[in-house]
C-alpha positions as a LaTeX table, in Angstrom:
\begin{tabular}{lrrr}
\hline
Residue & $x$ (\AA) & $y$ (\AA) & $z$ (\AA) \\
\hline
Met1 & $-0.11$ & 0.09 & 0.13 \\
Ala2 & 2.67 & 2.27 & 0.73 \\
Asn3 & 4.54 & 1.38 & $-2.52$ \\
Ser4 & 1.17 & 2.41 & $-4.57$ \\
Asp5 & 1.21 & 5.98 & $-2.49$ \\
Glu6 & 4.15 & 6.72 & $-3.48$ \\
Thr7 & 3.69 & 5.88 & $-7.22$ \\
Leu8 & 0.67 & 8.00 & $-7.24$ \\
Ser9 & 2.71 & 10.98 & $-5.89$ \\
Lys10 & 5.39 & 10.84 & $-8.23$ \\
Phe11 & 2.52 & 10.86 & $-11.33$ \\
Val12 & 0.57 & 13.75 & $-9.69$ \\
Leu13 & 4.75 & 15.63 & $-9.59$ \\
Glu14 & 5.08 & 14.77 & $-13.08$ \\
Ile15 & 1.45 & 15.94 & $-14.23$ \\
Lys16 & 2.33 & 19.15 & $-12.40$ \\
Thr17 & 5.78 & 19.76 & $-13.89$ \\
Lys18 & 4.32 & 18.98 & $-17.48$ \\
Tyr19 & 1.90 & 21.51 & $-17.10$ \\
Glu20 & 4.02 & 24.08 & $-15.65$ \\
Ser21 & 6.61 & 23.15 & $-18.37$ \\
Leu22 & 3.61 & 23.36 & $-20.94$ \\
Ile23 & 2.87 & 26.94 & $-19.76$ \\
Asn24 & 6.09 & 27.94 & $-19.86$ \\
Asp25 & 6.64 & 26.76 & $-23.10$ \\
Trp26 & 3.26 & 28.59 & $-24.28$ \\
Lys27 & 4.49 & 31.85 & $-22.56$ \\
Thr28 & 7.77 & 31.16 & $-24.71$ \\
Tyr29 & 6.29 & 30.60 & $-27.60$ \\
Lys30 & 3.74 & 33.46 & $-27.44$ \\
Asn31 & 6.67 & 36.07 & $-26.58$ \\
Asp32 & 8.57 & 34.38 & $-29.77$ \\
Lys33 & 5.77 & 34.63 & $-31.69$ \\
Lys34 & 5.36 & 38.31 & $-31.21$ \\
Glu35 & 9.15 & 38.73 & $-31.60$ \\
Glu36 & 8.95 & 36.52 & $-34.95$ \\
Glu37 & 5.52 & 38.91 & $-36.16$ \\
Ser38 & 7.29 & 41.83 & $-35.04$ \\
Ala39 & 10.35 & 40.73 & $-37.26$ \\
Lys40 & 8.94 & 38.83 & $-39.88$ \\
Glu41 & 5.32 & 39.88 & $-40.30$ \\
Asp42 & 5.36 & 38.22 & $-44.01$ \\
Glu43 & 6.05 & 34.91 & $-42.33$ \\
Asp44 & 3.02 & 32.21 & $-41.81$ \\
Leu45 & 2.03 & 31.54 & $-38.42$ \\
Leu46 & 1.29 & 28.47 & $-36.15$ \\
Leu47 & $-1.53$ & 29.16 & $-33.72$ \\
Val48 & $-3.03$ & 26.79 & $-31.09$ \\
Ser49 & $-6.64$ & 27.40 & $-31.04$ \\
Ser50 & $-8.35$ & 28.11 & $-27.49$ \\
Asp51 & $-10.20$ & 25.02 & $-27.75$ \\
Asp52 & $-7.21$ & 22.63 & $-28.40$ \\
Leu53 & $-5.99$ & 24.65 & $-25.27$ \\
Ser54 & $-8.69$ & 24.65 & $-23.21$ \\
Arg55 & $-8.85$ & 20.25 & $-24.27$ \\
Leu56 & $-5.47$ & 20.20 & $-22.74$ \\
Val57 & $-6.28$ & 21.83 & $-19.35$ \\
Thr58 & $-8.99$ & 19.96 & $-18.55$ \\
Glu59 & $-7.22$ & 16.74 & $-20.05$ \\
Val60 & $-4.56$ & 17.71 & $-17.14$ \\
Gln61 & $-7.17$ & 18.31 & $-14.50$ \\
Gln62 & $-8.48$ & 15.25 & $-14.92$ \\
Arg63 & $-5.36$ & 13.35 & $-14.48$ \\
Glu64 & $-4.68$ & 15.15 & $-11.08$ \\
Thr65 & $-8.12$ & 14.50 & $-9.80$ \\
Val66 & $-8.05$ & 10.60 & $-10.58$ \\
Pro67 & $-5.14$ & 8.75 & $-9.55$ \\
Pro68 & $-4.28$ & 5.99 & $-11.74$ \\
Lys69 & $-4.79$ & 2.29 & $-10.60$ \\
Pro70 & $-1.71$ & 0.76 & $-8.45$ \\
Gln71 & $-0.51$ & $-2.36$ & $-10.36$ \\
Ala72 & 0.54 & $-5.36$ & $-8.64$ \\
Thr73 & 4.49 & $-5.23$ & $-8.12$ \\
Arg74 & 6.71 & $-7.96$ & $-7.50$ \\
Ser75 & 7.36 & $-7.01$ & $-4.16$ \\
Ser76 & 3.46 & $-6.88$ & $-3.25$ \\
Ala77 & 3.24 & $-10.54$ & $-4.44$ \\
Ala78 & 6.21 & $-11.58$ & $-2.47$ \\
Ser79 & 4.58 & $-9.99$ & 0.31 \\
Leu80 & 1.21 & $-12.08$ & $-0.47$ \\
His81 & 3.01 & $-15.11$ & $-0.69$ \\
Ala82 & 4.85 & $-14.51$ & 2.29 \\
Thr83 & 1.46 & $-13.97$ & 4.20 \\
Glu84 & 0.21 & $-16.98$ & 2.72 \\
Lys85 & 3.01 & $-19.15$ & 4.25 \\
Leu86 & 2.86 & $-17.55$ & 7.46 \\
Lys87 & $-1.08$ & $-18.02$ & 7.72 \\
Glu88 & $-0.63$ & $-21.79$ & 7.09 \\
Glu89 & 2.35 & $-22.28$ & 9.62 \\
Leu90 & 0.12 & $-20.34$ & 11.78 \\
Lys91 & $-2.51$ & $-22.99$ & 11.52 \\
Gln92 & $-0.16$ & $-25.88$ & 11.87 \\
Cys93 & 1.01 & $-24.49$ & 14.94 \\
Arg94 & $-2.22$ & $-24.32$ & 16.34 \\
Gln95 & $-2.93$ & $-27.92$ & 15.14 \\
Gln96 & 0.09 & $-28.83$ & 16.83 \\
Ile97 & $-0.66$ & $-26.91$ & 19.84 \\
Gln98 & $-3.99$ & $-28.91$ & 20.28 \\
Asn99 & $-2.64$ & $-32.21$ & 19.73 \\
Asp100 & $-0.05$ & $-31.30$ & 22.57 \\
Met101 & $-2.83$ & $-30.41$ & 24.67 \\
Ala102 & $-4.57$ & $-33.18$ & 24.13 \\
Glu103 & $-1.60$ & $-35.35$ & 24.85 \\
Ile104 & $-0.87$ & $-33.46$ & 28.10 \\
Ser105 & $-4.56$ & $-34.24$ & 29.20 \\
Tyr106 & $-4.04$ & $-37.84$ & 28.39 \\
Leu107 & $-0.70$ & $-38.09$ & 30.55 \\
Arg108 & $-1.97$ & $-36.17$ & 33.06 \\
Thr109 & $-5.22$ & $-38.74$ & 33.64 \\
Arg110 & $-2.57$ & $-41.69$ & 33.57 \\
Cys111 & $-0.34$ & $-39.89$ & 35.87 \\
Glu112 & $-3.20$ & $-39.11$ & 38.27 \\
Thr113 & $-4.20$ & $-42.73$ & 38.00 \\
Ala114 & $-0.48$ & $-44.22$ & 38.35 \\
Val115 & $-0.31$ & $-41.99$ & 41.36 \\
Ala116 & $-3.41$ & $-43.50$ & 42.82 \\
Glu117 & $-2.21$ & $-46.74$ & 41.95 \\
Cys118 & 1.10 & $-46.18$ & 44.21 \\
Gln119 & $-0.83$ & $-44.86$ & 47.12 \\
Gln120 & $-2.72$ & $-47.77$ & 47.19 \\
Glu121 & 0.12 & $-50.24$ & 46.63 \\
Lys122 & 2.08 & $-48.00$ & 49.32 \\
Gln123 & $-0.98$ & $-49.05$ & 51.82 \\
Glu124 & $-1.01$ & $-52.73$ & 50.45 \\
Asn125 & 2.43 & $-52.67$ & 51.32 \\
Ile126 & 2.25 & $-51.12$ & 54.57 \\
Arg127 & $-0.58$ & $-54.12$ & 55.64 \\
Leu128 & 1.80 & $-56.64$ & 54.46 \\
Arg129 & 4.57 & $-55.64$ & 56.36 \\
His130 & 2.47 & $-55.25$ & 59.09 \\
Asp131 & 1.39 & $-58.97$ & 58.70 \\
Val132 & 5.23 & $-59.97$ & 57.95 \\
Asp133 & 6.34 & $-58.46$ & 61.08 \\
Ser134 & 3.32 & $-60.28$ & 62.80 \\
Leu135 & 3.69 & $-63.57$ & 61.01 \\
Thr136 & 7.85 & $-63.43$ & 61.87 \\
Gln137 & 6.81 & $-62.93$ & 65.98 \\
Gln138 & 4.68 & $-65.89$ & 65.59 \\
Leu139 & 7.02 & $-67.98$ & 63.79 \\
Ser140 & 10.41 & $-67.00$ & 66.45 \\
Gln141 & 7.75 & $-67.82$ & 69.28 \\
Gln142 & 7.19 & $-70.80$ & 67.46 \\
Ser143 & 10.22 & $-71.77$ & 66.80 \\
Glu144 & 10.84 & $-71.10$ & 70.91 \\
Tyr145 & 8.54 & $-73.10$ & 72.04 \\
Cys146 & 9.38 & $-76.22$ & 69.45 \\
Ser147 & 13.22 & $-75.77$ & 70.56 \\
Ser148 & 12.05 & $-75.53$ & 74.01 \\
Leu149 & 9.87 & $-78.87$ & 73.54 \\
Gly150 & 12.45 & $-80.63$ & 71.55 \\
Ser151 & 14.93 & $-80.00$ & 74.17 \\
Ala152 & 12.93 & $-81.20$ & 77.42 \\
Cys153 & 11.41 & $-84.52$ & 75.17 \\
Cys154 & 15.08 & $-85.39$ & 74.20 \\
Thr155 & 16.77 & $-84.56$ & 76.96 \\
Leu156 & 14.29 & $-87.13$ & 78.62 \\
Leu157 & 14.98 & $-89.59$ & 76.19 \\
Trp158 & 18.42 & $-89.04$ & 76.45 \\
Arg159 & 18.35 & $-90.36$ & 79.90 \\
Val160 & 15.86 & $-92.74$ & 79.44 \\
Ser161 & 18.54 & $-94.65$ & 76.73 \\
Lys162 & 21.51 & $-94.60$ & 78.66 \\
Asn163 & 19.61 & $-97.83$ & 80.25 \\
Glu164 & 20.61 & $-100.66$ & 77.72 \\
Asn165 & 17.24 & $-102.32$ & 78.25 \\
Thr166 & 14.98 & $-99.20$ & 77.04 \\
Ile167 & 17.53 & $-99.39$ & 73.43 \\
Gln168 & 15.30 & $-102.22$ & 72.16 \\
Ser169 & 12.17 & $-100.81$ & 73.20 \\
Ile170 & 12.92 & $-97.50$ & 71.34 \\
Leu171 & 13.93 & $-99.23$ & 67.77 \\
Val172 & 11.26 & $-101.78$ & 67.62 \\
Gly173 & 8.75 & $-98.39$ & 67.28 \\
Ser174 & 7.12 & $-97.24$ & 63.94 \\
Lys175 & 8.86 & $-93.98$ & 64.05 \\
Val176 & 12.63 & $-94.85$ & 64.36 \\
Glu177 & 13.43 & $-93.78$ & 60.94 \\
Glu178 & 11.58 & $-91.23$ & 61.07 \\
Phe179 & 13.21 & $-90.36$ & 64.11 \\
Leu180 & 16.85 & $-90.53$ & 62.55 \\
Thr181 & 15.90 & $-88.75$ & 59.56 \\
Leu182 & 15.03 & $-85.94$ & 61.92 \\
Ile183 & 18.29 & $-86.20$ & 63.44 \\
Ser184 & 20.13 & $-86.01$ & 60.10 \\
Asn185 & 18.08 & $-83.05$ & 59.03 \\
Thr186 & 18.17 & $-81.06$ & 62.26 \\
Leu187 & 22.14 & $-81.58$ & 62.27 \\
Asn188 & 22.92 & $-80.09$ & 58.92 \\
Ser189 & 20.17 & $-77.33$ & 59.05 \\
Tyr190 & 21.96 & $-76.50$ & 62.77 \\
Val191 & 25.44 & $-76.52$ & 60.75 \\
Met192 & 24.31 & $-74.45$ & 57.87 \\
Thr193 & 22.42 & $-71.82$ & 59.87 \\
Tyr194 & 24.97 & $-71.24$ & 62.91 \\
Lys195 & 28.50 & $-72.30$ & 60.95 \\
Ser196 & 29.54 & $-68.50$ & 61.52 \\
Asp197 & 28.04 & $-67.47$ & 64.09 \\
Trp198 & 27.95 & $-70.57$ & 66.54 \\
Pro199 & 25.43 & $-70.57$ & 69.65 \\
Asp200 & 26.23 & $-71.00$ & 72.99 \\
Ser201 & 26.06 & $-74.54$ & 74.55 \\
Lys202 & 23.23 & $-73.41$ & 77.04 \\
Ser203 & 20.41 & $-72.20$ & 74.38 \\
Glu204 & 17.48 & $-74.56$ & 73.90 \\
Glu205 & 18.27 & $-75.11$ & 70.09 \\
Ser206 & 21.89 & $-76.32$ & 71.19 \\
Gln207 & 20.60 & $-78.52$ & 74.23 \\
Phe208 & 17.68 & $-79.86$ & 71.61 \\
Val209 & 20.87 & $-80.92$ & 69.21 \\
His210 & 22.90 & $-82.39$ & 72.02 \\
Ala211 & 20.42 & $-84.33$ & 73.27 \\
Leu212 & 19.33 & $-85.92$ & 69.65 \\
Cys213 & 23.28 & $-86.77$ & 69.39 \\
Gly214 & 23.21 & $-88.19$ & 73.10 \\
Val215 & 20.23 & $-90.26$ & 72.20 \\
Ile216 & 22.52 & $-91.69$ & 69.24 \\
Thr217 & 25.62 & $-92.03$ & 71.09 \\
Asn218 & 23.34 & $-94.51$ & 73.62 \\
Ile219 & 21.81 & $-96.30$ & 70.97 \\
Ala220 & 24.99 & $-97.22$ & 69.14 \\
Ala221 & 26.86 & $-97.99$ & 72.94 \\
Cys222 & 24.88 & $-101.43$ & 72.85 \\
Ala223 & 25.17 & $-104.35$ & 70.30 \\
Phe224 & 21.73 & $-104.22$ & 69.01 \\
Gly225 & 21.53 & $-100.45$ & 68.76 \\
Arg226 & 25.01 & $-100.63$ & 66.65 \\
Asp227 & 23.81 & $-103.05$ & 64.64 \\
Phe228 & 20.47 & $-101.78$ & 63.84 \\
Leu229 & 22.18 & $-98.13$ & 62.93 \\
Ile230 & 24.96 & $-100.05$ & 60.47 \\
Asn231 & 22.18 & $-102.11$ & 58.80 \\
Asn232 & 19.28 & $-99.20$ & 58.25 \\
Pro233 & 19.87 & $-96.79$ & 55.52 \\
Cys234 & 18.66 & $-94.22$ & 57.81 \\
Gly235 & 21.01 & $-95.22$ & 60.45 \\
Leu236 & 24.02 & $-95.04$ & 57.84 \\
Gln237 & 22.52 & $-91.34$ & 56.79 \\
Val238 & 22.90 & $-90.33$ & 60.33 \\
Ile239 & 26.70 & $-91.73$ & 60.38 \\
Asp240 & 27.44 & $-89.47$ & 57.05 \\
Thr241 & 25.95 & $-86.39$ & 58.42 \\
Tyr242 & 28.22 & $-86.86$ & 61.62 \\
Ile243 & 31.30 & $-87.18$ & 59.64 \\
Asn244 & 29.80 & $-83.90$ & 57.77 \\
Val245 & 29.01 & $-81.95$ & 61.02 \\
Leu246 & 33.00 & $-82.98$ & 62.25 \\
Glu247 & 33.97 & $-81.23$ & 59.46 \\
Gln248 & 31.72 & $-78.39$ & 59.05 \\
Ala249 & 31.53 & $-77.51$ & 62.42 \\
Pro250 & 34.07 & $-74.58$ & 64.37 \\
Asn251 & 36.53 & $-76.24$ & 66.55 \\
Gly252 & 36.41 & $-74.79$ & 70.10 \\
Lys253 & 33.26 & $-73.86$ & 69.77 \\
Ser254 & 31.25 & $-76.76$ & 68.95 \\
Ala255 & 33.51 & $-79.08$ & 70.98 \\
Arg256 & 30.62 & $-80.88$ & 73.19 \\
Leu257 & 28.79 & $-81.58$ & 69.94 \\
Lys258 & 31.96 & $-83.10$ & 68.23 \\
Asn259 & 32.76 & $-84.83$ & 71.59 \\
Leu260 & 29.31 & $-86.69$ & 71.29 \\
Ile261 & 29.49 & $-87.42$ & 67.67 \\
Met262 & 33.19 & $-88.60$ & 68.18 \\
Met263 & 31.85 & $-90.92$ & 70.93 \\
Ala264 & 29.34 & $-92.63$ & 69.16 \\
Leu265 & 31.72 & $-93.54$ & 65.88 \\
Tyr266 & 33.66 & $-95.09$ & 68.09 \\
Asn267 & 30.82 & $-97.08$ & 69.59 \\
Ile268 & 29.84 & $-98.10$ & 65.75 \\
Ser269 & 33.62 & $-98.93$ & 64.95 \\
Ile270 & 33.28 & $-101.64$ & 67.52 \\
Asn271 & 30.71 & $-103.56$ & 65.14 \\
Gln272 & 32.69 & $-105.33$ & 62.14 \\
Lys273 & 30.39 & $-103.63$ & 59.60 \\
Gly274 & 30.53 & $-100.42$ & 61.28 \\
Ile275 & 34.55 & $-100.72$ & 61.46 \\
Lys276 & 34.20 & $-101.73$ & 57.86 \\
Tyr277 & 31.67 & $-98.92$ & 56.44 \\
Leu278 & 33.81 & $-96.19$ & 58.50 \\
Ser279 & 37.00 & $-97.62$ & 57.06 \\
Ser280 & 35.50 & $-97.09$ & 53.57 \\
Lys281 & 34.98 & $-93.35$ & 53.93 \\
Arg282 & 37.30 & $-91.41$ & 52.13 \\
Gly283 & 39.50 & $-88.42$ & 53.97 \\
Leu284 & 38.17 & $-89.55$ & 57.49 \\
Ile285 & 41.40 & $-90.45$ & 58.53 \\
Lys286 & 42.77 & $-87.01$ & 57.09 \\
Leu287 & 39.80 & $-85.34$ & 58.99 \\
Leu288 & 40.55 & $-87.23$ & 62.24 \\
Ala289 & 44.18 & $-86.04$ & 61.91 \\
Trp290 & 43.26 & $-82.31$ & 61.48 \\
Leu291 & 40.53 & $-82.47$ & 64.51 \\
Leu292 & 43.36 & $-84.18$ & 66.48 \\
Gln293 & 46.05 & $-81.11$ & 66.06 \\
Asp294 & 43.31 & $-78.25$ & 66.10 \\
Glu295 & 41.25 & $-79.53$ & 68.71 \\
Thr296 & 42.19 & $-78.04$ & 72.06 \\
Ala297 & 39.56 & $-80.14$ & 74.54 \\
Thr298 & 41.43 & $-82.84$ & 75.96 \\
Glu299 & 38.18 & $-85.03$ & 75.60 \\
Asn300 & 37.78 & $-84.65$ & 71.98 \\
Gln301 & 41.25 & $-85.46$ & 71.84 \\
Val302 & 41.16 & $-88.75$ & 73.52 \\
Asn303 & 37.73 & $-89.55$ & 71.48 \\
Thr304 & 39.68 & $-89.03$ & 67.98 \\
Leu305 & 42.39 & $-90.98$ & 69.51 \\
Arg306 & 40.12 & $-94.02$ & 70.05 \\
Leu307 & 38.72 & $-94.05$ & 66.66 \\
Ile308 & 42.07 & $-93.89$ & 65.05 \\
Gln309 & 43.18 & $-96.36$ & 67.34 \\
Ser310 & 39.86 & $-98.27$ & 66.76 \\
Leu311 & 40.32 & $-97.76$ & 62.52 \\
Ile312 & 43.93 & $-99.19$ & 62.55 \\
Ser313 & 43.48 & $-102.51$ & 64.68 \\
Val314 & 42.02 & $-104.51$ & 61.65 \\
Asp315 & 43.54 & $-106.69$ & 59.57 \\
Tyr316 & 43.38 & $-104.71$ & 56.04 \\
Ser317 & 43.97 & $-101.51$ & 57.95 \\
Leu318 & 47.50 & $-100.98$ & 56.24 \\
Asn319 & 46.17 & $-98.45$ & 53.49 \\
Ile320 & 44.73 & $-96.62$ & 56.51 \\
Ile321 & 48.31 & $-96.47$ & 58.56 \\
His322 & 50.01 & $-95.22$ & 55.53 \\
Glu323 & 47.34 & $-92.60$ & 54.95 \\
Leu324 & 47.35 & $-92.05$ & 58.90 \\
Leu325 & 51.64 & $-91.63$ & 58.59 \\
Glu326 & 51.03 & $-88.99$ & 55.67 \\
Glu327 & 48.43 & $-86.73$ & 57.38 \\
Leu328 & 49.89 & $-86.89$ & 61.06 \\
Pro329 & 53.70 & $-86.47$ & 61.13 \\
Lys330 & 56.03 & $-88.35$ & 64.02 \\
Pro331 & 56.76 & $-85.17$ & 65.81 \\
Val332 & 52.87 & $-84.49$ & 66.60 \\
Leu333 & 52.79 & $-88.09$ & 67.79 \\
Gln334 & 55.75 & $-87.79$ & 70.00 \\
Glu335 & 54.15 & $-84.47$ & 71.31 \\
Leu336 & 51.26 & $-86.12$ & 72.22 \\
Gly337 & 53.30 & $-89.00$ & 73.55 \\
Val338 & 54.29 & $-86.53$ & 76.10 \\
Asp339 & 51.25 & $-84.96$ & 76.74 \\
Lys340 & 50.29 & $-84.20$ & 80.64 \\
Asn341 & 47.18 & $-86.53$ & 80.09 \\
Lys342 & 47.80 & $-89.83$ & 81.14 \\
Glu343 & 45.13 & $-91.37$ & 79.16 \\
Ile344 & 46.11 & $-89.53$ & 76.01 \\
Arg345 & 50.04 & $-90.56$ & 76.05 \\
Glu346 & 48.48 & $-94.37$ & 76.84 \\
Leu347 & 46.61 & $-94.15$ & 73.79 \\
Val348 & 49.68 & $-92.67$ & 71.86 \\
Lys349 & 51.74 & $-95.38$ & 72.92 \\
Asp350 & 49.07 & $-97.66$ & 71.79 \\
Ile351 & 48.46 & $-96.62$ & 67.98 \\
Thr352 & 52.44 & $-96.27$ & 67.53 \\
Asp353 & 52.79 & $-100.20$ & 68.60 \\
Asp354 & 49.71 & $-101.02$ & 66.41 \\
Ile355 & 51.62 & $-99.18$ & 63.63 \\
Gln356 & 54.49 & $-100.94$ & 64.05 \\
His357 & 52.92 & $-104.38$ & 64.57 \\
Gln358 & 51.35 & $-103.70$ & 61.15 \\
Val359 & 54.59 & $-102.46$ & 59.62 \\
Arg360 & 56.42 & $-105.49$ & 60.53 \\
His361 & 53.55 & $-108.00$ & 59.35 \\
Glu362 & 53.74 & $-106.55$ & 56.28 \\
Gln363 & 57.57 & $-106.85$ & 56.09 \\
\hline
\end{tabular}
């Protein structure tokens, strides 16, 4: 629009200029004509009629009052194209904004739903945590009750089993195998649970486990009990569990438990099948040699020496003797031979004599 006004102004200015120029030319022409008439009266004169002049003046005035129709220029066409392009972009932006607002509304709805679900889950977790704490407390109380009950019952059974006449009555029942399996599982679980943090020997669980082992020790102390254990698969499972406990339980803290196990194994070794079964257990001599050197309790050392003596006393024990000499060096035997405990000294002397006898018999 500004370009059209500027063009019109220029056009009007040109018309005015031409008009003034015509007037001046006409005045000049008249003066020149007068001069020519005065100088050359005989020459023909070129005259312009008043009608022509009037028509010329009217035409000039019309051009001043009626502006020319503006024509589209290149700049106006480019502006129009840019305007249309901006309108289209504005329309697309508005559409994009509407789409984004719809998506935001959808996401807000989902967020509010997720927050509500999260709050419900939190409340549910709080309720479940409360239930878990309550059940844990009940389980702990139940466990303490079972341990106390088991300790009391097994302690009474341990005392009853000291009487050899009651062993047969105990072993002829229908729950014997279940009882032996219970002993194996309880010992394995006990060792796995408390291997790194061994409980005090006065705790209910410790007394329960000791009573179970004490019952087996008393059962193995009579011929009928030894024969029953060595011929029953559940009894052999108990023997294997005993050997595993000797290896896994920490020395020192588990001295009482190992002492009961060692006495039971020694009682089993008195049986002919029992000594064969124990002799067939690979690594047993190495385990006993390690216990003898690492265990500080005198009673445990005595029972370990008794079991070693029992194992090397049979006729086919030559391989066991060679393994013993490899695992238990002579300096260790010599040191034990001068121990302050008389029973240890006597056992070491008997073991040394048995070794020498077997070696001479081989030669």
